Short mmCIF file of C-alpha atoms in Angstrom, two decimals:
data_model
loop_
_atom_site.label_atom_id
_atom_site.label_comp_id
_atom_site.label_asym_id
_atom_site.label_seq_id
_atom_site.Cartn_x
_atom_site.Cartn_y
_atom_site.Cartn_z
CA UNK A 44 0.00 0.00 0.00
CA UNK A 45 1.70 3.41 -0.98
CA UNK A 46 1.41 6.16 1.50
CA UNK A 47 -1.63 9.17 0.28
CA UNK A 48 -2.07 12.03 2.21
CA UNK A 49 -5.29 13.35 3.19
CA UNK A 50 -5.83 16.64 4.63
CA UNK A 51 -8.24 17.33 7.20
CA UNK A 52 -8.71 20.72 9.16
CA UNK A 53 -11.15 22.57 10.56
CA UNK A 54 -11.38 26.44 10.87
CA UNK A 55 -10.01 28.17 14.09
CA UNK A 56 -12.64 28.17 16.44
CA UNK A 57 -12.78 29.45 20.41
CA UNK A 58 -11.50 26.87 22.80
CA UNK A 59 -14.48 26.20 24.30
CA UNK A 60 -15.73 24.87 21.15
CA UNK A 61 -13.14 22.11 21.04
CA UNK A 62 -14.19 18.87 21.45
CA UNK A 63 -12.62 15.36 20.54
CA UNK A 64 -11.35 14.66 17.33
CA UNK A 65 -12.16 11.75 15.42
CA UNK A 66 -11.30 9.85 12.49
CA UNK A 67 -13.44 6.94 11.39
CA UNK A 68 -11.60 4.49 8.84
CA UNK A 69 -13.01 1.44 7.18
CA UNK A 70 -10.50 -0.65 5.53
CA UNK A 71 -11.91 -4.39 4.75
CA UNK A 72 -8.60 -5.62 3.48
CA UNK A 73 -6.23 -4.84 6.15
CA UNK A 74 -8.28 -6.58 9.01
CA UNK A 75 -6.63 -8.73 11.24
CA UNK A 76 -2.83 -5.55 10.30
CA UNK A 77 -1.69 -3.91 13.53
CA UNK A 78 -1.39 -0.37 13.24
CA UNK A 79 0.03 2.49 15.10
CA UNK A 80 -1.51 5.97 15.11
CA UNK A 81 0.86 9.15 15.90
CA UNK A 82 0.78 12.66 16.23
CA UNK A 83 4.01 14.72 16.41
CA UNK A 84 5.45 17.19 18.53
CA UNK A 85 9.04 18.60 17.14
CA UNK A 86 10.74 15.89 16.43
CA UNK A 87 8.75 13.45 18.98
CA UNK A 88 6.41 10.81 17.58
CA UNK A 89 4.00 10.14 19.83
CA UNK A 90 2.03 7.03 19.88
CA UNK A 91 -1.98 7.66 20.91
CA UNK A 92 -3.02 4.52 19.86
CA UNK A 93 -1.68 1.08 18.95
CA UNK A 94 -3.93 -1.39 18.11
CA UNK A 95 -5.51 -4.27 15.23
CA UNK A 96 -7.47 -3.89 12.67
CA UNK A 97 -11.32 -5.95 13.66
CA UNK A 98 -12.92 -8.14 11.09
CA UNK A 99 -14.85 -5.89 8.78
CA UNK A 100 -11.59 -3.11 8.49
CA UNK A 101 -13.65 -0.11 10.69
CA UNK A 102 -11.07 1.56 12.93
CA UNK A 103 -12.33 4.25 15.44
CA UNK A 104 -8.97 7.15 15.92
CA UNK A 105 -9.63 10.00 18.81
CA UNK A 106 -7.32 12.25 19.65
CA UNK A 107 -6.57 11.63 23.40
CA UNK A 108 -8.04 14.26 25.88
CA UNK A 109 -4.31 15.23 26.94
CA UNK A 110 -3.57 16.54 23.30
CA UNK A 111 -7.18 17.93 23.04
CA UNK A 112 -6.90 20.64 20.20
CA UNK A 113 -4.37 19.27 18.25
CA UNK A 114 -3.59 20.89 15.03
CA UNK A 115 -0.95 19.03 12.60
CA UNK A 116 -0.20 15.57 10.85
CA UNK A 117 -1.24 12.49 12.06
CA UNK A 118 0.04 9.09 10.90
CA UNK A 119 -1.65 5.90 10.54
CA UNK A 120 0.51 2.99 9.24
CA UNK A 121 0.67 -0.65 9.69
CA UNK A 122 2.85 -2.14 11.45
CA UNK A 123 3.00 -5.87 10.61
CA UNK A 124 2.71 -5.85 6.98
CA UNK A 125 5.05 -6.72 4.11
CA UNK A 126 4.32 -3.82 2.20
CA UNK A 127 4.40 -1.02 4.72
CA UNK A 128 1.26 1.61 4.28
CA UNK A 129 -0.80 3.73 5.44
CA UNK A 130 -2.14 7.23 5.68
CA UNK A 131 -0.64 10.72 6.67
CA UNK A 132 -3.76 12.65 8.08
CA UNK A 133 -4.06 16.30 9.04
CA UNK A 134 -5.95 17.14 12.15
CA UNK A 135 -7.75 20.33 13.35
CA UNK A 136 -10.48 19.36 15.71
CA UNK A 137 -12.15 17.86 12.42
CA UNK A 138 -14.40 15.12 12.74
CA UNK A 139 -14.42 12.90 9.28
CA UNK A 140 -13.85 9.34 7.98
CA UNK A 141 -11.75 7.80 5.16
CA UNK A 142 -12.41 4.64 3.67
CA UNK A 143 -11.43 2.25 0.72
CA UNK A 144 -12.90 -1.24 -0.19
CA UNK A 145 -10.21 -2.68 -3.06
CA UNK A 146 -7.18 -4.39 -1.71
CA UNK A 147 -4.48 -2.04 -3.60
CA UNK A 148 -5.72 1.39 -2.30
CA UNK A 149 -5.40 4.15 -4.87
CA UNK A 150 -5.61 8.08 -4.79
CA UNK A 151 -8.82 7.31 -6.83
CA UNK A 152 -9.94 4.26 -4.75
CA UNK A 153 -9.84 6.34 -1.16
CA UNK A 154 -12.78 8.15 -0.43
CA UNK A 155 -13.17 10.77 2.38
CA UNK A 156 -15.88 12.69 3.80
CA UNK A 157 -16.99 15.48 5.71
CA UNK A 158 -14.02 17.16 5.43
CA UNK A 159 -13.74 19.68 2.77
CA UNK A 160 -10.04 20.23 3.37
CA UNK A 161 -9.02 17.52 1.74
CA UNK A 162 -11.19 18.20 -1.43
CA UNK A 163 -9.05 21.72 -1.07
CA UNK A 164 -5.61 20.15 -0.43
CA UNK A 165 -5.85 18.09 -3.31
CA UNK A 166 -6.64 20.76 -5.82
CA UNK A 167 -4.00 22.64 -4.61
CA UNK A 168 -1.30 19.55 -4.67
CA UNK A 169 -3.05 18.82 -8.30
CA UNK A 170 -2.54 22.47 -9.40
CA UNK A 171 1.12 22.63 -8.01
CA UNK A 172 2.28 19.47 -9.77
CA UNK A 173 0.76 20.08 -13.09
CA UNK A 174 2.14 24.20 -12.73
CA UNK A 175 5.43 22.59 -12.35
CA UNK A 176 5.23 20.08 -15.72
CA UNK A 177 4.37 23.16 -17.41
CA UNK A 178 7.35 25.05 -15.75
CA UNK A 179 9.81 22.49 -16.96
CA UNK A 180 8.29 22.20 -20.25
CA UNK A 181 8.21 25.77 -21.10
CA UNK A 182 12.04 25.84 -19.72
CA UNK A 183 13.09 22.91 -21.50
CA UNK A 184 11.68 24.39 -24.79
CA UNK A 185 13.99 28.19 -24.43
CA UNK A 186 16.80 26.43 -23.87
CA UNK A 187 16.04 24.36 -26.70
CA UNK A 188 15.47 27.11 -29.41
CA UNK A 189 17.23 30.15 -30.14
CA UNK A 190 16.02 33.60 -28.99
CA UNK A 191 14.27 34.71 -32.52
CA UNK A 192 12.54 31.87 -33.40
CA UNK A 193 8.62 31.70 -32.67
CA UNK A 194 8.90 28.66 -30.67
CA UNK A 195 11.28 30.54 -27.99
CA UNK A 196 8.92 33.48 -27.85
CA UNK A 197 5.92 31.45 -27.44
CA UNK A 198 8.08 29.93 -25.14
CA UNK A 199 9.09 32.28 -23.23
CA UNK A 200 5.88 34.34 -22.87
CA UNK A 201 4.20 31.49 -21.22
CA UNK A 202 6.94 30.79 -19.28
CA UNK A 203 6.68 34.66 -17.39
CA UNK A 204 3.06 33.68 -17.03
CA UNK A 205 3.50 30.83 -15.45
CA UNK A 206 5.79 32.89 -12.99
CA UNK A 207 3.21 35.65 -12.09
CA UNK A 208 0.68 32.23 -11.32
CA UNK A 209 3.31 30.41 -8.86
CA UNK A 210 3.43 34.18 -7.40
CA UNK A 211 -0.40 33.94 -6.78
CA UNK A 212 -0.40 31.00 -5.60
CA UNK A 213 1.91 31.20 -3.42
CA UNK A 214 0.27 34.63 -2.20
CA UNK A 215 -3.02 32.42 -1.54
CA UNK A 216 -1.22 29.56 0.63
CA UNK A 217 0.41 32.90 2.25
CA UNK A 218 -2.72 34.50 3.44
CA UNK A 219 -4.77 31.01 4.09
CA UNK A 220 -5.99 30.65 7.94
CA UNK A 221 -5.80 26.27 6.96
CA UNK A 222 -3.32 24.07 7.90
CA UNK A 223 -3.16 22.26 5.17
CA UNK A 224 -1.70 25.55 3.16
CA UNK A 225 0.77 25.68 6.12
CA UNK A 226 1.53 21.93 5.64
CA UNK A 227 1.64 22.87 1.89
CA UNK A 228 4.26 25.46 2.44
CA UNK A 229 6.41 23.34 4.58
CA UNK A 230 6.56 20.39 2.58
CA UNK A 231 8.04 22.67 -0.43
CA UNK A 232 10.60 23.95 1.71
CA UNK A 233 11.66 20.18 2.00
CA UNK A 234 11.82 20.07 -1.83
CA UNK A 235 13.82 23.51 -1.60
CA UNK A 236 10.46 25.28 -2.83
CA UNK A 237 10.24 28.90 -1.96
CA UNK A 238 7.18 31.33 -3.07
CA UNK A 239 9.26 31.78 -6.36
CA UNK A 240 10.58 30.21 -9.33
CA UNK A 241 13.90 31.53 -10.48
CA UNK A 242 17.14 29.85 -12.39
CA UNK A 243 18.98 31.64 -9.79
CA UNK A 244 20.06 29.73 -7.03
CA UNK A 245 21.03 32.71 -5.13
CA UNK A 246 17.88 34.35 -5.43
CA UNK A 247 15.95 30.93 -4.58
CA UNK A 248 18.21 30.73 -1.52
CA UNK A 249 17.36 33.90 -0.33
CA UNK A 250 13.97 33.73 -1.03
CA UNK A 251 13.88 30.53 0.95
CA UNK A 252 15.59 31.97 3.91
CA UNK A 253 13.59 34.89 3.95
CA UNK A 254 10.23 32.93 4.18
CA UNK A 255 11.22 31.19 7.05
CA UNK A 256 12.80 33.75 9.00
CA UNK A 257 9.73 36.25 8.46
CA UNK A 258 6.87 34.17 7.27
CA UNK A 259 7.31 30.57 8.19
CA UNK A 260 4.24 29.23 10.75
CA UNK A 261 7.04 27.16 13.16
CA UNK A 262 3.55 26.13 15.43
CA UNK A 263 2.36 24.63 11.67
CA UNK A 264 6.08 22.99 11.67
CA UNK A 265 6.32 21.75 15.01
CA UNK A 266 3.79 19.14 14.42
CA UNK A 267 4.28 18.57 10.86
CA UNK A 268 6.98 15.92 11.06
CA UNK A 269 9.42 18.08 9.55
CA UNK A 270 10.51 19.95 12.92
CA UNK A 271 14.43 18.32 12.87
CA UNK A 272 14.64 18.27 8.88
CA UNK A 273 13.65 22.03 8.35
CA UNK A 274 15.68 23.65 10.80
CA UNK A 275 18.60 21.54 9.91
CA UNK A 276 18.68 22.01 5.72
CA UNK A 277 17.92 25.87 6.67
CA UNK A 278 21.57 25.98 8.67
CA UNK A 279 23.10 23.96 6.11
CA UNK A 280 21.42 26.62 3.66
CA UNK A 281 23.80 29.65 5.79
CA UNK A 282 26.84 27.18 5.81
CA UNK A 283 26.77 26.49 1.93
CA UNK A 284 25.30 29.40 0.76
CA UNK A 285 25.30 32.53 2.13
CA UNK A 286 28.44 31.94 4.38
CA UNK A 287 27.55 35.04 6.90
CA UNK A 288 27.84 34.52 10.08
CA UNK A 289 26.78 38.00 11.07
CA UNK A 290 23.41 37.10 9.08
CA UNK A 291 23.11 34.03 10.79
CA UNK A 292 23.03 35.43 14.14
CA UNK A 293 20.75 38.40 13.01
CA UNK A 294 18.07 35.64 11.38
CA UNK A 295 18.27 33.32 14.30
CA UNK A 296 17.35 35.90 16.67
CA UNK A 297 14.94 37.50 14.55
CA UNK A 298 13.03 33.23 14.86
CA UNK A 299 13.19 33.61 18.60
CA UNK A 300 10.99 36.15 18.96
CA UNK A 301 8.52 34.86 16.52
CA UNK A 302 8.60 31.49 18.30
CA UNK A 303 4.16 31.26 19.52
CA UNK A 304 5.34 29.25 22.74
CA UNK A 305 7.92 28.45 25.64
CA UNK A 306 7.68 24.32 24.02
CA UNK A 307 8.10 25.48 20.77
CA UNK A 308 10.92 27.99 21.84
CA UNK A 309 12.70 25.52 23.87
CA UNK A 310 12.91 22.67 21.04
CA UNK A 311 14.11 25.13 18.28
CA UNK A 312 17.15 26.30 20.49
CA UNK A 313 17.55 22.43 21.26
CA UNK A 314 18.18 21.73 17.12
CA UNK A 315 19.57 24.96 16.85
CA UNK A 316 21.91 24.11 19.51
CA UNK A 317 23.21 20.60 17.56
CA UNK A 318 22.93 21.88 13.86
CA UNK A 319 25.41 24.21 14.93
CA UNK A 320 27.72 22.71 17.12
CA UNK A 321 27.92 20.40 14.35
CA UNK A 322 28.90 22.61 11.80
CA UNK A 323 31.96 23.99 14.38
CA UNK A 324 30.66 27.39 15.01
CA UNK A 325 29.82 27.62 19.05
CA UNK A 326 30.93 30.99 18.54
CA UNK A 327 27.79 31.53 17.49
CA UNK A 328 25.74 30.09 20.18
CA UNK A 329 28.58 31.47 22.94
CA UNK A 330 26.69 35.07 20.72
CA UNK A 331 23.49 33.72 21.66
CA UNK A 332 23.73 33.07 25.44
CA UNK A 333 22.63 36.31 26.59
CA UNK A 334 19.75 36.58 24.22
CA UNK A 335 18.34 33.08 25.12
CA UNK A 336 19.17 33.24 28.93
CA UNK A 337 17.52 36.76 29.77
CA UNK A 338 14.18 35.37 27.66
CA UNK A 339 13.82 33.00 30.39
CA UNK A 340 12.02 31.01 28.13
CA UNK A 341 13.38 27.66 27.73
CA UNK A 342 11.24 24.71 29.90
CA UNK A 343 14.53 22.91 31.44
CA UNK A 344 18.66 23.09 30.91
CA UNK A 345 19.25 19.10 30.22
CA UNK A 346 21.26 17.94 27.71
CA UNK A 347 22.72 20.29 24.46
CA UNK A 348 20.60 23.30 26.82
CA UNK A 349 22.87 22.83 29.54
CA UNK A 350 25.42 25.43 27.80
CA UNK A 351 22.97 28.12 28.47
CA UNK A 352 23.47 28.07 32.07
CA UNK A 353 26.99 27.88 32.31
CA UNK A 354 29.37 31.40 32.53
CA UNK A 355 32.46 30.49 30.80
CA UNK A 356 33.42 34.51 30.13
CA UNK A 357 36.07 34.34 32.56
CA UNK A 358 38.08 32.06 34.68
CA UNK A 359 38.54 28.26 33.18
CA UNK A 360 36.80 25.70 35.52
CA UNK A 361 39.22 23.77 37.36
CA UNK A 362 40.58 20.35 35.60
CA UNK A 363 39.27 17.21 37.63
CA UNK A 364 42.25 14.50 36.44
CA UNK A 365 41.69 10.64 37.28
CA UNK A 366 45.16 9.21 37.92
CA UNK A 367 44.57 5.25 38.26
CA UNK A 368 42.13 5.32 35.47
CA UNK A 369 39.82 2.50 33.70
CA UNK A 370 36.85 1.39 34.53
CA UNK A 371 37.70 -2.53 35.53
CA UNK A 372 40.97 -2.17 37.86
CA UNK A 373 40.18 1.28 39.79
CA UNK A 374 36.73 0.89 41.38
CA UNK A 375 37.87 4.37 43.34
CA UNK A 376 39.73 6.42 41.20
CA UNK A 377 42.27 8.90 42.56
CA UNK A 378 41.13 12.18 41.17
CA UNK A 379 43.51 14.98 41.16
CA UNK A 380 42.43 19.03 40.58
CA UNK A 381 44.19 20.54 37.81
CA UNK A 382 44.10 24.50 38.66
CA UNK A 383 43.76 26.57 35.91
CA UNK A 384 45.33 29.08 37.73
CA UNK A 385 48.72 27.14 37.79
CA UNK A 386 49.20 26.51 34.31
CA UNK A 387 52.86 27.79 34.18
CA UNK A 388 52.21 28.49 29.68
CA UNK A 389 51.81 31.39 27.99
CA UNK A 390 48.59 30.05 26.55
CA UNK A 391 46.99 27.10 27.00
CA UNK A 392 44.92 24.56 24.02
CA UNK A 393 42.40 22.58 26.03
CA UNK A 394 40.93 20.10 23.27
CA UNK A 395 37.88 17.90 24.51
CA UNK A 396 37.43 14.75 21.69
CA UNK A 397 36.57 11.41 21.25
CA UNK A 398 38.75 8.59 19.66
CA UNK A 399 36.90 7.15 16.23
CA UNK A 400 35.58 10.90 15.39
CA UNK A 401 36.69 11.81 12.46
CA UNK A 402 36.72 15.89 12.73
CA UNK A 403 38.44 14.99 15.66
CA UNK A 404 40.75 12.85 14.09
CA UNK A 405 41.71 15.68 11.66
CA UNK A 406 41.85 17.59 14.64
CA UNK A 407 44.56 15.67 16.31
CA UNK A 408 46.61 14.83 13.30
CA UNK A 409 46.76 18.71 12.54
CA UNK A 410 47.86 19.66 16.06
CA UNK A 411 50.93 16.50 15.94
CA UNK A 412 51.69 18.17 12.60
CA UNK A 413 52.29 21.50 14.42
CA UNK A 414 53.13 20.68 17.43
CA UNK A 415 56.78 22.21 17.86
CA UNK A 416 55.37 25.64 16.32
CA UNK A 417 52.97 25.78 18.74
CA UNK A 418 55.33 25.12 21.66
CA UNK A 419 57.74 27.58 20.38
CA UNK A 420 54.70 30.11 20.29
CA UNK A 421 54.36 29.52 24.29
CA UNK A 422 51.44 26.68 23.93
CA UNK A 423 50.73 24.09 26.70
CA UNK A 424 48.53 21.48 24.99
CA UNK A 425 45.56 19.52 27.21
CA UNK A 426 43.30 16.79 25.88
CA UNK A 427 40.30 15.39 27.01
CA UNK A 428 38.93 12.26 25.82
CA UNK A 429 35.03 11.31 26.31
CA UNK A 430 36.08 8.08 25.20
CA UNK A 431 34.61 4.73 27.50
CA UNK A 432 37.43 2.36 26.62
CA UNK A 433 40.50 2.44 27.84
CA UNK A 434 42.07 0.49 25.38
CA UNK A 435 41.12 2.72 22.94
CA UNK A 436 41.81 5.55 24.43
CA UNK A 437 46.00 4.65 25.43
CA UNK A 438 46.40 3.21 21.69
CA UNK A 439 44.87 6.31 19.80
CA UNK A 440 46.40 8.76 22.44
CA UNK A 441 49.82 7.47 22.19
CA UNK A 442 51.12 9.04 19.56
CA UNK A 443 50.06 12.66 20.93
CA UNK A 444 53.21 14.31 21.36
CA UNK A 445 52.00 15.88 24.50
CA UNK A 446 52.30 15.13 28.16
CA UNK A 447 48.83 16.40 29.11
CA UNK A 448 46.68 13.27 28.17
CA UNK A 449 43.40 12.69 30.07
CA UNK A 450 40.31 10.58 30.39
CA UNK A 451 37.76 9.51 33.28
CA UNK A 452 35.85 6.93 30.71
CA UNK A 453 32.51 8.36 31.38
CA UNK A 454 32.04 9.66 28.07
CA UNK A 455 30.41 12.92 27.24
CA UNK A 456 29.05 13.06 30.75
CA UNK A 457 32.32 13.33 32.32
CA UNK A 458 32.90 16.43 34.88
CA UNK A 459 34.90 18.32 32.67
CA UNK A 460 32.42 17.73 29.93
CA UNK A 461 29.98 19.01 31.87
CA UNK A 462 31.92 22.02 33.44
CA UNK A 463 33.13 23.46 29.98
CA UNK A 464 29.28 22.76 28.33
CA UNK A 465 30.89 20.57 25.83
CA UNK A 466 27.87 19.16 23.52
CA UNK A 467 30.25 18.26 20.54
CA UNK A 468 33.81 17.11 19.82
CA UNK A 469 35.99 18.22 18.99
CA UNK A 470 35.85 21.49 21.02
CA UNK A 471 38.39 23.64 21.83
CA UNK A 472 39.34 26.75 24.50
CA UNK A 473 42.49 28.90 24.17
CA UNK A 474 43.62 30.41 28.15
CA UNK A 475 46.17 32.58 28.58
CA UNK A 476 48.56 32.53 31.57
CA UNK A 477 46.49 33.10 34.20
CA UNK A 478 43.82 30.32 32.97
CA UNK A 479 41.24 33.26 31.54
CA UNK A 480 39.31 31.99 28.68
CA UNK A 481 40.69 33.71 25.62
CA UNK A 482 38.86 31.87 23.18
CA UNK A 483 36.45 29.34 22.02
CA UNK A 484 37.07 27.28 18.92
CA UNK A 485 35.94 23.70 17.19
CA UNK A 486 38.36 23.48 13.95
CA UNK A 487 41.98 23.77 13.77
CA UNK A 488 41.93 26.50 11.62
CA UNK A 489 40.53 28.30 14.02
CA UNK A 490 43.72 27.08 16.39
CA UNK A 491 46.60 27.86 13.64
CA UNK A 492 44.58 31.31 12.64
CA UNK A 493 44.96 31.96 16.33
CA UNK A 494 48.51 30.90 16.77
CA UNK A 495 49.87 32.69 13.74
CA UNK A 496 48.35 36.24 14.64
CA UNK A 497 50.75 35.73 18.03
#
């Protein structure tokens, strides 16, 4: 069974008009199929129902009383069959049914009713596809023909027609209180859709970026099931494209304050927060602290959100150093203090890795490479391993050049993890001789940039 989507919604009414939502489904052929039914939060799927199809194929679906009012995509898919299936449905406080009675359900062969959104979405999914044949027809043909022949100006005047009618269209998804234009909206910015066509990749880019910076509905996203994959190609858009940090920082916080809730809020910062740190620019977030801290808006600190609470502006944390490491023969480590204070280098390169990484790998190799021109420059090298095997750890650390070699096997929840808000290796912090933190970094070209303008 291949997976249709069917769009349900119902205008936005007061809350005291909300009552449960249900879907009624008859689908003869797939009795006896288990089946899940989800709704989605971010990028949590949550299960509401998980059940088997009864003799006869009719399936009952209510939204649970504790997600009363939800407004978004909901999936229901089989779980124990060969060939997968089932249906993507969008909720609004919609009551309808969707059924089918041949054993290969179709587009054609699904019927819904009493929910005129879907009758809408499809139109509008029918009208985009067939805009876009046209589209690549019409450019096919200019770059087919030269410029004075008919065919290129017949050509070409359909093809700035077609333009001006994406434009409207996009204008009517734009100003459309439905969630299914929302939906419609989001699930072009997967394809790398904006709300115009150009040849210009530039242009598209920016006109992508700009829609979800100013325009983008991130309540519509957050239960869309395209939360994570959103946020993360529009970073990777900055990184590949645009290559402006300065922008970056200016469109991020310009999404912060448009974020509708304190939930909503809290899980952007938490992809924000990875997409990121994995792209080696903490700099950035280090920019951020202030802003996100004083909004007093995120729900908890756990895991990447931890970095928000911690001041690392001035003096380095303290070094906590296990001396009999490994996690077999030492059942109570000796753990030494490391004082920051009592450095005795000019500067000071604390690295925080893991063994197997392969930035980090890079990392090291580049810092072995340069080593003796980084001694000579005054440089006191310190790693810290998240690693969990010891073995690993003494045969990937032993050709470090340095002294300063250090582990506790506890992984990324070590202490000094912890105290230094590491969330991804490898990460870096320059002191200077008194153990103040000069400066955060997570490539080594930000190290040898650093050590050359000594």
């Amino acid at each position: 069974m291949k997976h249709y989507l069917f769009y349900c919604i119902l205008f936005l009414g007061t809350s005291f008009s909300v009552s449960a939502q249900t879907i009624n489904l008859e689908f003869p052929y797939f009795a006896g199929k288990t089946y899940d039914f989800t709704i989605f939060q971010g990028d949590k799927r949550i299960t509401v129902k998980r059940d088997t199809v009864p003799e006869g194929g009719k399936v009952q679906l209510i939204i649970p009383e504790q997600y009363k009012g939800y407004k978004g995509i909901a999936q229901w898919y089989l779980t124990n069959s060969a060939t997968g299936g089932g249906l993507d449905l969008i909720i609004n406080n919609e009551d309808f049914s969707v059924s089918c009675f041949d054993s290969v359900p179709t587009a054609e062969s699904i019927v819904y009713k009493n929910t005129t959104e879907n009758l809408i979405d499809k139109a509008t999914y029918k009208k985009q596809q067939q805009f876009f044949e046209k589209h690549d027809a019409m450019l096919a043909t200019k770059r087919a023909y030269e410029k004075d022949s008919e065919l290129y100006k017949l050509a070409s005047t359909e093809y700035s027609s077609l333009l001006k009618q994406y434009e409207e269209h996009s204008k009517a998804l734009s100003t459309s209180l439905l969630y299914a234009a929302k939906f419609r909206q989001i699930v072009n910015l997967t394809m790398g859709i904006g709300t115009l066509i150009t040849v210009d990749e530039k242009a598209k880019a920016h006109n992508i970026n700009d829609f979800i910076v100013t325009e983008l509905d991130f309540a519509a996203l957050y239960t869309s099931n395209h939360w994570g994959g959103v946020i993360n190609n529009w970073v990777q858009l900055h990184t590949s494209v645009f290559k402006d940090d300065t922008k970056l920082l200016q469109d991020v916080t310009t999404i912060l304050h448009r974020l509708p809730s304190d939930k909503i809020y809290t899980d952007f910062v938490v992809n924000l927060t990875k997409e990121i740190s994995k792209i080696g620019k903490d700099y950035i977030l280090d920019a951020l602290t202030a802003t996100i801290k004083n909004s007093r808006r995120l729900l908890h600190n756990d895991g990447v959100l931890k970095i928000y609470q911690l001041d690392l502006s001035g003096q380095a944390p303290d070094l906590s150093i296990v001396v009999n490491s490994g996690k077999k023969e030492a059942t109570n480590p000796v753990v030494t203090v490391l004082k920051t204070t009592e450095l005795h280098s000019k500067f000071t390169l604390l690295v925080f890795y893991r063994s197997g990484c392969g930035p980090c790998e890079e990392t090291m190799e580049g810092l072995v490479l340069h080593y003796k021109e980084m001694v000579a420059k005054g440089f006191r090298i310190i790693t810290i391993a998240s690693d969990t095997d010891e073995k690993i750890f003494k045969d990937t650390s032993m050709p470090h050049p340095w002294a300063d070699k250090y582990c506790d096997f506890k992984g990324a929840e070590g202490i000094n993890f912890k105290n230094y808000g590491v969330i991804g290796t490898p990460t870096m912090y320059v002191l200077d001789s008194k153990g103040i933190i000069v400066s955060k970094m997570a490539t080594l070209t930000n190290v040898l940039d650093f050590v050359k303008k000594l």
